[in-house]
């Protein structure tokens, strides 16, 4: 008999929690160029590679493989871009979360290990947008802003790294006055301007890439949650009404899948929420973001914002909240946004939505295998727009037998937290409180 979960079960972790966030309330869903309607998986199919999940990781992997001639099937529980890839801040940020830990593990300098890999995802996006004519409002320009003196030191270190790596785009440190001119607020004491980073409409990018993959022969199934993976030399991906047998499987469900408990126990689901205001008058745009930059603060419980193509302020922040009630998100975000921009205190807010980010404790993106033929790729800690695109290429290499870059990540053992699968929610709540306090120091 079906029974409703108790309050404790809901707070701790209701098994369906990850699948309950709606997509309909997002600005991106409302302004998407193309609504996909791929048929569900029915009957027994075969492929060279079966990818589970049609977010950036899954679609990017499929597209890289298709470009090399592989026959790929992608099985998606909901719709293309339904997860974090179609809901995020759209900020294209160079750098790989956890890269310092990887370099430390190897006993090397981070620059010697990663160099231009840190922005390789941008180049892949840039190239795909051009090659496949994807309309996703791609713009360049990004500000890492500093709130405290210690953030200024971090920015200086980042500047030196970019200089050492001969970063091929404009970058420079801004004074407090220049930062005020570019952000329209006194909240920041300096910033690093990076014209190689940028921003885009993530759902339009994801769907554009899915269409590109389709044009190269990739088969995509929507509304087809995978229930099981039968491992072996020919692994089989099983849904309620069909299956795909392949030479290799790539699990790309990130923070949304429940398939392998082992993979859930090494990564925490952290929610982040975004609002989109009504379109702003030209004079407000000129005040708060005249260069049309993506802006991100340095806190762990961070605020990130930018303008959309139609000049709304898309304002995102992490909240210690697991629901998806637009009214709650609007109220809390309005308060945060008005602290920076009092002139927006009464502005209309047209959209509010949230999504889940996969955060490994050591921040190192998790690329690995659960069997010789079943790969996984997850956990980018809020740097996913760039890194998923790099990861897709690395996964395609690994499937094809080249594992040099794959091993950079796969050889770093993830931190396993006992009980994390079941108790992730209270653990995240406590972790967020800890980091909120740390941010204030
Ligand atoms: C609100 C928010 C803001 C963010 N802002 C930024 C930002 O500004 N910049 C940045 O770089 N990163 C940002 N991120 C992070 C970034 O969006 C993610 O790292 C990235 O999109 C992860 O892509 P993915 O393909 O791995 O996962 P997802 O996009 O989550 O895709 C996983 C897919 O797998 C599917 N799936 C799950 N289980 C199954 C199953 N059993 N069977 C079939 N399919 C399944 C899901 O339905 C989903 O579509 C943000 C994330 C959020 C949530």
Short mmCIF file of C-alpha atoms and ligand atoms in Angstrom, two decimals:
data_model
loop_
_atom_site.label_atom_id
_atom_site.label_comp_id
_atom_site.label_asym_id
_atom_site.label_seq_id
_atom_site.Cartn_x
_atom_site.Cartn_y
_atom_site.Cartn_z
CA UNK A 1 0.00 0.00 0.00
CA UNK A 2 1.34 3.50 -0.82
CA UNK A 3 1.80 5.75 2.19
CA UNK A 4 2.75 9.42 2.30
CA UNK A 5 6.25 10.18 3.56
CA UNK A 6 6.50 11.45 7.13
CA UNK A 7 7.77 14.97 7.77
CA UNK A 8 11.08 13.49 8.90
CA UNK A 9 11.40 11.47 5.68
CA UNK A 10 10.67 14.54 3.56
CA UNK A 11 13.21 16.66 5.44
CA UNK A 12 15.82 13.93 5.43
CA UNK A 13 15.40 12.82 1.86
CA UNK A 14 12.25 11.74 0.13
CA UNK A 15 13.33 9.33 -2.64
CA UNK A 16 11.52 11.35 -5.33
CA UNK A 17 12.93 14.67 -4.15
CA UNK A 18 15.36 15.08 -7.02
CA UNK A 19 12.67 14.59 -9.65
CA UNK A 20 10.12 17.04 -8.24
CA UNK A 21 11.49 20.38 -9.43
CA UNK A 22 9.39 21.78 -12.21
CA UNK A 23 10.84 23.40 -15.26
CA UNK A 24 7.90 25.40 -16.45
CA UNK A 25 8.56 28.46 -14.28
CA UNK A 26 11.96 29.30 -15.69
CA UNK A 27 12.70 32.29 -17.92
CA UNK A 28 14.64 29.92 -20.16
CA UNK A 29 11.72 27.54 -20.67
CA UNK A 30 9.54 30.56 -21.51
CA UNK A 31 11.99 31.90 -24.11
CA UNK A 32 13.27 28.67 -25.64
CA UNK A 33 13.75 28.73 -29.45
CA UNK A 34 12.75 25.15 -30.01
CA UNK A 35 10.63 22.75 -27.93
CA UNK A 36 11.88 19.19 -28.25
CA UNK A 37 9.48 16.27 -28.50
CA UNK A 38 11.60 13.15 -28.88
CA UNK A 39 9.71 9.84 -28.59
CA UNK A 40 10.21 7.66 -25.51
CA UNK A 41 12.38 4.54 -25.70
CA UNK A 42 10.22 1.59 -26.80
CA UNK A 43 11.54 -1.93 -27.50
CA UNK A 44 15.05 -3.35 -27.64
CA UNK A 45 17.69 -1.18 -29.37
CA UNK A 46 21.42 -1.44 -29.94
CA UNK A 47 24.07 1.28 -30.19
CA UNK A 48 27.82 1.76 -29.92
CA UNK A 49 27.33 4.01 -26.89
CA UNK A 50 24.30 4.71 -24.68
CA UNK A 51 24.33 7.97 -22.72
CA UNK A 52 21.99 8.42 -19.74
CA UNK A 53 20.85 12.03 -19.26
CA UNK A 54 20.42 14.84 -21.81
CA UNK A 55 22.01 17.77 -20.00
CA UNK A 56 25.27 19.40 -21.09
CA UNK A 57 27.34 16.39 -20.01
CA UNK A 58 25.24 13.83 -21.85
CA UNK A 59 24.60 15.89 -24.99
CA UNK A 60 28.18 17.14 -25.16
CA UNK A 61 29.50 13.56 -24.87
CA UNK A 62 27.04 12.33 -27.51
CA UNK A 63 27.95 15.13 -29.90
CA UNK A 64 31.71 14.54 -29.51
CA UNK A 65 31.16 10.81 -30.15
CA UNK A 66 28.88 11.40 -33.14
CA UNK A 67 31.47 13.75 -34.65
CA UNK A 68 33.86 10.78 -34.52
CA UNK A 69 31.38 8.45 -36.22
CA UNK A 70 29.91 6.57 -33.24
CA UNK A 71 26.28 5.42 -33.23
CA UNK A 72 24.95 6.98 -30.00
CA UNK A 73 21.59 6.74 -28.20
CA UNK A 74 20.75 9.23 -25.41
CA UNK A 75 18.08 8.24 -22.86
CA UNK A 76 16.57 11.15 -20.87
CA UNK A 77 14.11 10.83 -17.97
CA UNK A 78 12.43 14.18 -18.69
CA UNK A 79 13.34 16.47 -21.58
CA UNK A 80 16.57 17.72 -23.12
CA UNK A 81 18.01 20.35 -20.75
CA UNK A 82 15.45 19.63 -18.04
CA UNK A 83 18.11 19.41 -15.28
CA UNK A 84 20.68 21.99 -14.17
CA UNK A 85 21.76 22.57 -17.79
CA UNK A 86 18.48 24.23 -18.70
CA UNK A 87 18.06 26.17 -15.44
CA UNK A 88 21.45 27.64 -14.59
CA UNK A 89 22.81 31.18 -14.38
CA UNK A 90 24.25 30.92 -17.89
CA UNK A 91 27.60 32.20 -16.67
CA UNK A 92 30.46 30.75 -18.66
CA UNK A 93 33.30 30.70 -16.15
CA UNK A 94 36.81 29.41 -16.78
CA UNK A 95 38.50 27.20 -14.21
CA UNK A 96 37.72 23.76 -12.88
CA UNK A 97 36.42 23.48 -9.33
CA UNK A 98 38.84 21.36 -7.31
CA UNK A 99 41.74 21.85 -9.74
CA UNK A 100 44.07 22.70 -6.85
CA UNK A 101 43.24 19.39 -5.18
CA UNK A 102 44.03 17.49 -8.38
CA UNK A 103 47.35 19.31 -8.78
CA UNK A 104 48.16 18.64 -5.11
CA UNK A 105 47.36 14.96 -5.60
CA UNK A 106 49.86 14.89 -8.48
CA UNK A 107 52.42 17.03 -6.61
CA UNK A 108 52.46 19.56 -9.45
CA UNK A 109 51.60 23.20 -10.06
CA UNK A 110 47.99 23.63 -11.17
CA UNK A 111 49.06 25.59 -14.23
CA UNK A 112 51.37 22.81 -15.38
CA UNK A 113 48.55 20.28 -15.08
CA UNK A 114 45.67 22.24 -16.57
CA UNK A 115 46.87 25.32 -18.48
CA UNK A 116 44.33 26.01 -21.19
CA UNK A 117 42.16 23.04 -20.18
CA UNK A 118 40.74 25.56 -17.70
CA UNK A 119 38.91 27.34 -20.50
CA UNK A 120 38.78 24.54 -23.10
CA UNK A 121 35.02 24.22 -22.54
CA UNK A 122 34.55 27.83 -23.69
CA UNK A 123 36.37 27.11 -26.94
CA UNK A 124 34.16 24.05 -27.53
CA UNK A 125 31.03 26.16 -26.95
CA UNK A 126 32.32 28.97 -29.16
CA UNK A 127 33.10 26.51 -31.94
CA UNK A 128 29.77 24.68 -31.69
CA UNK A 129 27.78 27.89 -31.70
CA UNK A 130 29.60 28.86 -34.91
CA UNK A 131 29.61 25.43 -36.60
CA UNK A 132 25.99 24.53 -35.92
CA UNK A 133 24.55 28.06 -35.94
CA UNK A 134 23.18 27.79 -32.38
CA UNK A 135 21.22 30.88 -31.26
CA UNK A 136 21.92 31.10 -27.53
CA UNK A 137 22.73 34.80 -26.93
CA UNK A 138 26.43 34.04 -26.37
CA UNK A 139 28.22 37.18 -25.09
CA UNK A 140 31.69 37.68 -23.69
CA UNK A 141 32.63 39.58 -20.53
CA UNK A 142 32.67 38.58 -16.88
CA UNK A 143 33.49 40.14 -13.52
CA UNK A 144 34.78 38.30 -10.46
CA UNK A 145 34.00 40.88 -7.80
CA UNK A 146 35.71 41.29 -4.40
CA UNK A 147 33.83 42.07 -1.19
CA UNK A 148 36.72 41.80 1.28
CA UNK A 149 40.47 42.29 1.16
CA UNK A 150 41.07 38.54 1.10
CA UNK A 151 39.02 38.38 -2.10
CA UNK A 152 41.29 41.01 -3.65
CA UNK A 153 44.25 38.75 -2.92
CA UNK A 154 42.44 35.84 -4.61
CA UNK A 155 41.75 38.02 -7.62
CA UNK A 156 45.40 39.03 -7.85
CA UNK A 157 46.40 35.35 -7.73
CA UNK A 158 43.91 34.57 -10.52
CA UNK A 159 45.28 37.46 -12.55
CA UNK A 160 48.81 36.10 -12.20
CA UNK A 161 47.67 32.64 -13.26
CA UNK A 162 46.00 34.00 -16.38
CA UNK A 163 49.12 35.96 -17.18
CA UNK A 164 51.34 32.91 -16.69
CA UNK A 165 49.06 30.82 -18.88
CA UNK A 166 49.01 33.55 -21.57
CA UNK A 167 45.25 33.74 -21.48
CA UNK A 168 44.34 34.81 -25.02
CA UNK A 169 41.59 37.32 -24.14
CA UNK A 170 41.53 40.71 -22.38
CA UNK A 171 41.72 40.54 -18.57
CA UNK A 172 42.58 43.17 -15.98
CA UNK A 173 42.08 44.12 -12.36
CA UNK A 174 39.61 46.93 -11.76
CA UNK A 175 39.79 49.56 -9.01
CA UNK A 176 36.86 50.16 -6.68
CA UNK A 177 35.74 53.12 -8.83
CA UNK A 178 35.92 51.16 -12.08
CA UNK A 179 34.04 48.28 -10.45
CA UNK A 180 31.31 50.70 -9.34
CA UNK A 181 31.05 52.03 -12.89
CA UNK A 182 30.58 48.53 -14.27
CA UNK A 183 28.23 47.19 -11.58
CA UNK A 184 26.33 50.28 -10.40
CA UNK A 185 26.83 49.38 -6.74
CA UNK A 186 29.25 50.24 -3.92
CA UNK A 187 29.12 46.70 -2.57
CA UNK A 188 32.42 45.66 -4.17
CA UNK A 189 35.96 46.88 -3.56
CA UNK A 190 37.49 45.67 -6.82
CA UNK A 191 37.11 43.06 -9.53
CA UNK A 192 38.83 40.97 -12.17
CA UNK A 193 37.46 41.66 -15.64
CA UNK A 194 37.75 38.65 -17.95
CA UNK A 195 36.64 39.04 -21.55
CA UNK A 196 37.16 35.32 -22.34
CA UNK A 197 34.41 34.31 -19.92
CA UNK A 198 30.86 35.26 -20.73
CA UNK A 199 27.21 34.35 -20.59
CA UNK A 200 24.51 32.63 -22.62
CA UNK A 201 20.97 31.17 -22.66
CA UNK A 202 21.78 27.68 -21.39
CA UNK A 203 18.59 25.89 -22.46
CA UNK A 204 18.92 27.19 -26.01
CA UNK A 205 22.56 26.05 -26.06
CA UNK A 206 21.65 22.56 -24.76
CA UNK A 207 18.80 22.09 -27.22
CA UNK A 208 20.90 23.54 -30.07
CA UNK A 209 23.61 20.98 -29.31
CA UNK A 210 21.01 18.20 -29.11
CA UNK A 211 19.75 19.18 -32.57
CA UNK A 212 23.35 19.18 -33.84
CA UNK A 213 23.81 15.68 -32.39
CA UNK A 214 20.55 14.57 -33.99
CA UNK A 215 21.74 15.90 -37.36
CA UNK A 216 24.78 13.60 -37.03
CA UNK A 217 22.62 10.55 -36.37
CA UNK A 218 22.32 10.54 -32.55
CA UNK A 219 19.00 9.06 -31.37
CA UNK A 220 17.46 10.84 -28.37
CA UNK A 221 14.64 9.47 -26.22
CA UNK A 222 12.75 11.75 -23.80
CA UNK A 223 10.37 10.83 -20.97
CA UNK A 224 12.33 7.60 -20.46
CA UNK A 225 13.72 7.24 -16.92
CA UNK A 226 16.40 4.57 -16.78
CA UNK A 227 15.62 2.03 -14.07
CA UNK A 228 18.57 -0.30 -14.30
CA UNK A 229 21.93 -0.84 -15.95
CA UNK A 230 22.80 -4.48 -16.55
CA UNK A 231 26.61 -4.49 -16.51
CA UNK A 232 28.84 -6.76 -18.57
CA UNK A 233 30.82 -6.68 -21.79
CA UNK A 234 27.63 -5.47 -23.54
CA UNK A 235 25.90 -3.33 -20.89
CA UNK A 236 22.14 -2.91 -21.17
CA UNK A 237 20.26 0.26 -20.16
CA UNK A 238 16.73 -0.59 -19.14
CA UNK A 239 13.64 1.65 -18.98
CA UNK A 240 10.06 0.69 -18.26
CA UNK A 241 9.24 -0.04 -21.91
CA UNK A 242 12.56 -0.47 -23.65
CA UNK A 243 16.29 -1.06 -23.51
CA UNK A 244 19.52 -0.10 -25.26
CA UNK A 245 22.37 -2.61 -25.45
CA UNK A 246 25.70 -0.95 -26.20
CA UNK A 247 29.46 -1.43 -26.10
CA UNK A 248 29.73 1.37 -23.51
CA UNK A 249 27.39 3.36 -21.26
CA UNK A 250 27.99 6.89 -19.93
CA UNK A 251 25.96 7.93 -16.87
CA UNK A 252 25.40 11.71 -17.09
CA UNK A 253 22.50 12.18 -14.64
CA UNK A 254 24.57 14.38 -12.28
CA UNK A 255 22.65 15.60 -9.20
CA UNK A 256 19.35 14.27 -10.53
CA UNK A 257 19.88 10.54 -10.86
CA UNK A 258 19.20 7.79 -8.36
CA UNK A 259 20.65 4.97 -10.42
CA UNK A 260 23.79 4.07 -8.53
CA UNK A 261 23.87 4.68 -4.78
CA UNK A 262 27.65 4.68 -4.88
CA UNK A 263 27.60 7.76 -7.11
CA UNK A 264 25.06 9.59 -4.95
CA UNK A 265 27.11 9.03 -1.80
CA UNK A 266 30.12 10.96 -3.14
CA UNK A 267 28.36 14.17 -4.11
CA UNK A 268 25.95 16.51 -2.35
CA UNK A 269 22.89 18.03 -4.05
CA UNK A 270 22.97 21.80 -3.36
CA UNK A 271 20.10 23.92 -4.63
CA UNK A 272 20.40 27.33 -6.19
CA UNK A 273 17.60 29.67 -7.27
CA UNK A 274 17.18 32.42 -9.84
CA UNK A 275 14.71 35.21 -10.51
CA UNK A 276 14.16 37.16 -13.73
CA UNK A 277 12.86 40.70 -13.39
CA UNK A 278 10.68 42.37 -15.95
CA UNK A 279 12.74 44.01 -18.77
CA UNK A 280 14.61 47.00 -17.30
CA UNK A 281 14.43 50.53 -18.71
CA UNK A 282 17.50 51.59 -20.73
CA UNK A 283 18.63 54.09 -18.07
CA UNK A 284 18.64 51.35 -15.37
CA UNK A 285 20.63 49.04 -17.64
CA UNK A 286 23.14 51.85 -18.22
CA UNK A 287 23.45 52.32 -14.44
CA UNK A 288 23.80 48.70 -13.29
CA UNK A 289 25.54 46.86 -16.12
CA UNK A 290 26.57 49.10 -19.03
CA UNK A 291 29.05 46.54 -20.44
CA UNK A 292 26.55 43.62 -20.31
CA UNK A 293 28.82 41.48 -18.12
CA UNK A 294 28.13 38.36 -16.11
CA UNK A 295 28.91 39.13 -12.46
CA UNK A 296 29.63 36.69 -9.64
CA UNK A 297 30.62 37.28 -6.03
CA UNK A 298 33.28 35.19 -4.26
CA UNK A 299 31.20 33.77 -1.41
CA UNK A 300 30.37 30.07 -1.13
CA UNK A 301 26.71 30.99 -0.60
CA UNK A 302 27.15 33.25 -3.55
CA UNK A 303 25.17 35.75 -5.63
CA UNK A 304 25.50 35.78 -9.42
CA UNK A 305 23.70 37.95 -11.93
CA UNK A 306 23.60 39.21 -15.48
CA UNK A 307 21.25 40.69 -18.04
CA UNK A 308 19.24 38.53 -20.41
CA UNK A 309 19.07 39.37 -24.12
CA UNK A 310 15.82 41.26 -23.45
CA UNK A 311 17.43 43.21 -20.56
CA UNK A 312 15.92 41.53 -17.55
CA UNK A 313 18.13 41.13 -14.51
CA UNK A 314 18.65 37.38 -13.93
CA UNK A 315 19.65 37.28 -10.28
CA UNK A 316 20.75 33.99 -8.74
CA UNK A 317 21.75 32.97 -5.25
CA UNK A 318 22.13 29.84 -3.21
CA UNK A 319 19.53 29.49 -0.50
CA UNK A 320 19.20 27.11 2.35
CA UNK A 321 15.90 25.94 0.88
CA UNK A 322 14.77 22.75 -0.88
CA UNK A 323 11.35 23.73 -2.19
CA UNK A 324 10.39 25.30 -5.47
CA UNK A 325 7.65 27.78 -4.47
CA UNK A 326 8.19 30.82 -6.77
CA UNK A 327 6.76 33.18 -4.11
CA UNK A 328 9.36 32.10 -1.55
CA UNK A 329 12.17 32.43 -4.10
CA UNK A 330 10.94 35.87 -5.25
CA UNK A 331 10.62 37.24 -1.71
CA UNK A 332 14.07 36.10 -0.61
CA UNK A 333 15.82 37.09 -3.82
CA UNK A 334 14.12 40.49 -3.99
CA UNK A 335 15.62 41.22 -0.58
CA UNK A 336 19.12 40.22 -1.71
CA UNK A 337 18.85 42.06 -5.06
CA UNK A 338 17.57 45.25 -3.40
CA UNK A 339 20.57 45.34 -1.07
CA UNK A 340 22.73 45.79 -4.18
CA UNK A 341 20.21 47.78 -6.21
CA UNK A 342 17.74 49.71 -4.02
CA UNK A 343 16.27 51.17 -7.23
CA UNK A 344 14.96 47.66 -8.07
CA UNK A 345 13.14 47.15 -4.76
CA UNK A 346 9.72 47.37 -6.42
CA UNK A 347 10.57 46.03 -9.88
CA UNK A 348 8.28 43.34 -11.25
CA UNK A 349 9.62 39.80 -11.06
CA UNK A 350 8.29 37.62 -13.88
CA UNK A 351 10.01 34.27 -13.23
CA UNK A 352 11.48 32.35 -10.30
CA UNK A 353 12.91 28.83 -10.40
CA UNK A 354 15.57 26.58 -8.94
CA UNK A 355 17.80 23.65 -9.75
CA UNK A 356 20.24 21.25 -8.17
CA UNK A 357 24.02 21.39 -8.39
CA UNK A 358 26.19 18.33 -7.70
CA UNK A 359 28.94 19.29 -5.24
CA UNK A 360 31.68 16.78 -4.35
CA UNK A 361 33.26 17.41 -0.94
CA UNK A 362 36.73 17.90 -2.47
CA UNK A 363 35.17 19.80 -5.44
CA UNK A 364 36.97 17.57 -7.95
CA UNK A 365 34.69 16.71 -10.91
CA UNK A 366 33.97 12.99 -10.74
CA UNK A 367 34.91 11.12 -13.90
CA UNK A 368 35.24 7.37 -13.53
CA UNK A 369 33.85 3.89 -14.20
CA UNK A 370 31.63 1.63 -12.17
CA UNK A 371 32.58 -1.32 -14.40
CA UNK A 372 34.94 -1.64 -17.40
CA UNK A 373 32.18 -0.59 -19.82
CA UNK A 374 30.07 1.75 -17.66
CA UNK A 375 31.45 5.28 -17.23
CA UNK A 376 30.16 8.22 -15.21
CA UNK A 377 30.77 11.94 -15.19
CA UNK A 378 29.32 14.33 -12.60
CA UNK A 379 29.91 16.93 -9.88
CA UNK A 380 31.09 20.27 -11.28
CA UNK A 381 30.14 22.45 -8.28
CA UNK A 382 28.53 25.32 -10.15
CA UNK A 383 31.23 25.55 -12.86
CA UNK A 384 29.34 23.24 -15.17
CA UNK A 385 28.76 25.34 -18.28
CA UNK A 386 32.46 25.30 -19.13
CA UNK A 387 33.52 22.01 -17.54
CA UNK A 388 30.67 19.82 -18.88
CA UNK A 389 31.81 20.71 -22.38
CA UNK A 390 35.38 19.73 -21.62
CA UNK A 391 34.10 16.63 -19.81
CA UNK A 392 32.08 15.56 -22.86
CA UNK A 393 35.26 15.57 -24.93
CA UNK A 394 37.20 13.70 -22.23
CA UNK A 395 34.43 11.07 -21.92
CA UNK A 396 34.39 10.60 -25.71
CA UNK A 397 38.18 10.14 -25.60
CA UNK A 398 37.85 7.62 -22.76
CA UNK A 399 35.18 5.60 -24.59
CA UNK A 400 37.51 5.58 -27.61
CA UNK A 401 40.36 4.31 -25.42
CA UNK A 402 42.38 7.50 -24.74
CA UNK A 403 42.34 7.98 -21.00
CA UNK A 404 45.14 10.45 -20.25
CA UNK A 405 42.87 13.39 -19.33
CA UNK A 406 40.14 11.09 -17.96
CA UNK A 407 42.69 9.65 -15.51
CA UNK A 408 43.60 13.13 -14.23
CA UNK A 409 40.18 13.13 -12.59
CA UNK A 410 39.51 9.40 -12.19
CA UNK A 411 42.69 8.88 -10.17
CA UNK A 412 41.60 11.32 -7.44
CA UNK A 413 39.62 9.31 -4.92
CA UNK A 414 36.32 11.01 -4.04
CA UNK A 415 35.53 11.64 -0.39
CA UNK A 416 32.79 9.23 0.62
CA UNK A 417 30.47 10.40 3.36
CA UNK A 418 28.78 7.50 5.15
CA UNK A 419 24.99 7.87 4.96
CA UNK A 420 25.25 10.70 2.42
CA UNK A 421 22.78 9.02 0.08
CA UNK A 422 20.05 9.00 2.68
CA UNK A 423 21.00 12.01 4.81
CA UNK A 424 22.18 14.41 2.11
CA UNK A 425 19.53 17.02 2.87
CA UNK A 426 20.27 17.68 6.56
CA UNK A 427 23.99 17.44 5.79
CA UNK A 428 23.65 20.10 3.08
CA UNK A 429 21.60 22.30 5.42
CA UNK A 430 24.34 22.15 8.05
CA UNK A 431 27.09 22.62 5.47
CA UNK A 432 25.39 25.71 4.06
CA UNK A 433 25.09 27.22 7.54
CA UNK A 434 28.78 26.57 8.13
CA UNK A 435 29.76 28.26 4.86
CA UNK A 436 27.36 31.17 5.44
CA UNK A 437 29.19 31.89 8.70
CA UNK A 438 32.59 31.44 7.00
CA UNK A 439 31.59 33.87 4.21
CA UNK A 440 30.88 36.53 6.84
CA UNK A 441 34.32 36.30 8.50
C1 LIG B 1 20.34 27.25 -10.43
C2 LIG B 1 21.68 26.84 -10.99
C3 LIG B 1 22.56 27.82 -11.41
C4 LIG B 1 23.79 27.46 -11.96
N1 LIG B 1 24.56 28.42 -12.51
C5 LIG B 1 25.69 28.08 -13.17
C6 LIG B 1 26.43 29.07 -13.88
O1 LIG B 1 26.03 30.22 -13.95
N2 LIG B 1 27.59 28.69 -14.49
C7 LIG B 1 28.04 27.39 -14.46
O2 LIG B 1 29.10 27.10 -15.03
N3 LIG B 1 27.30 26.41 -13.86
C8 LIG B 1 26.15 26.72 -13.23
N4 LIG B 1 25.39 25.75 -12.64
C9 LIG B 1 25.85 24.35 -12.72
C10 LIG B 1 25.56 23.72 -14.09
O3 LIG B 1 24.27 24.05 -14.51
C11 LIG B 1 25.72 22.19 -14.00
O4 LIG B 1 27.00 21.88 -13.50
C12 LIG B 1 25.56 21.50 -15.34
O5 LIG B 1 24.42 21.95 -16.02
C13 LIG B 1 25.47 19.99 -15.13
O6 LIG B 1 25.12 19.39 -16.34
P1 LIG B 1 24.80 17.85 -16.40
O7 LIG B 1 24.46 17.52 -17.79
O8 LIG B 1 25.92 17.09 -15.78
O9 LIG B 1 23.55 17.64 -15.44
P2 LIG B 1 22.03 18.04 -15.66
O10 LIG B 1 21.89 19.19 -16.55
O11 LIG B 1 21.41 18.11 -14.31
O12 LIG B 1 21.43 16.83 -16.47
C14 LIG B 1 21.18 15.56 -15.92
C15 LIG B 1 20.05 14.93 -16.73
O13 LIG B 1 19.97 13.55 -16.40
C16 LIG B 1 18.63 13.19 -16.41
N5 LIG B 1 18.45 11.96 -15.61
C17 LIG B 1 18.61 11.81 -14.28
N6 LIG B 1 18.34 10.55 -13.91
C18 LIG B 1 18.00 9.88 -15.04
C19 LIG B 1 17.60 8.56 -15.30
N7 LIG B 1 17.48 7.65 -14.32
N8 LIG B 1 17.30 8.20 -16.57
C20 LIG B 1 17.44 9.10 -17.60
N9 LIG B 1 17.81 10.38 -17.39
C21 LIG B 1 18.09 10.77 -16.14
C22 LIG B 1 17.91 14.38 -15.79
O14 LIG B 1 16.52 14.40 -16.12
C23 LIG B 1 18.68 15.53 -16.40
O15 LIG B 1 18.09 16.03 -17.58
C24 LIG B 1 24.17 26.08 -12.05
C25 LIG B 1 23.28 25.09 -11.60
C26 LIG B 1 22.05 25.47 -11.09
C27 LIG B 1 21.11 24.40 -10.65
#
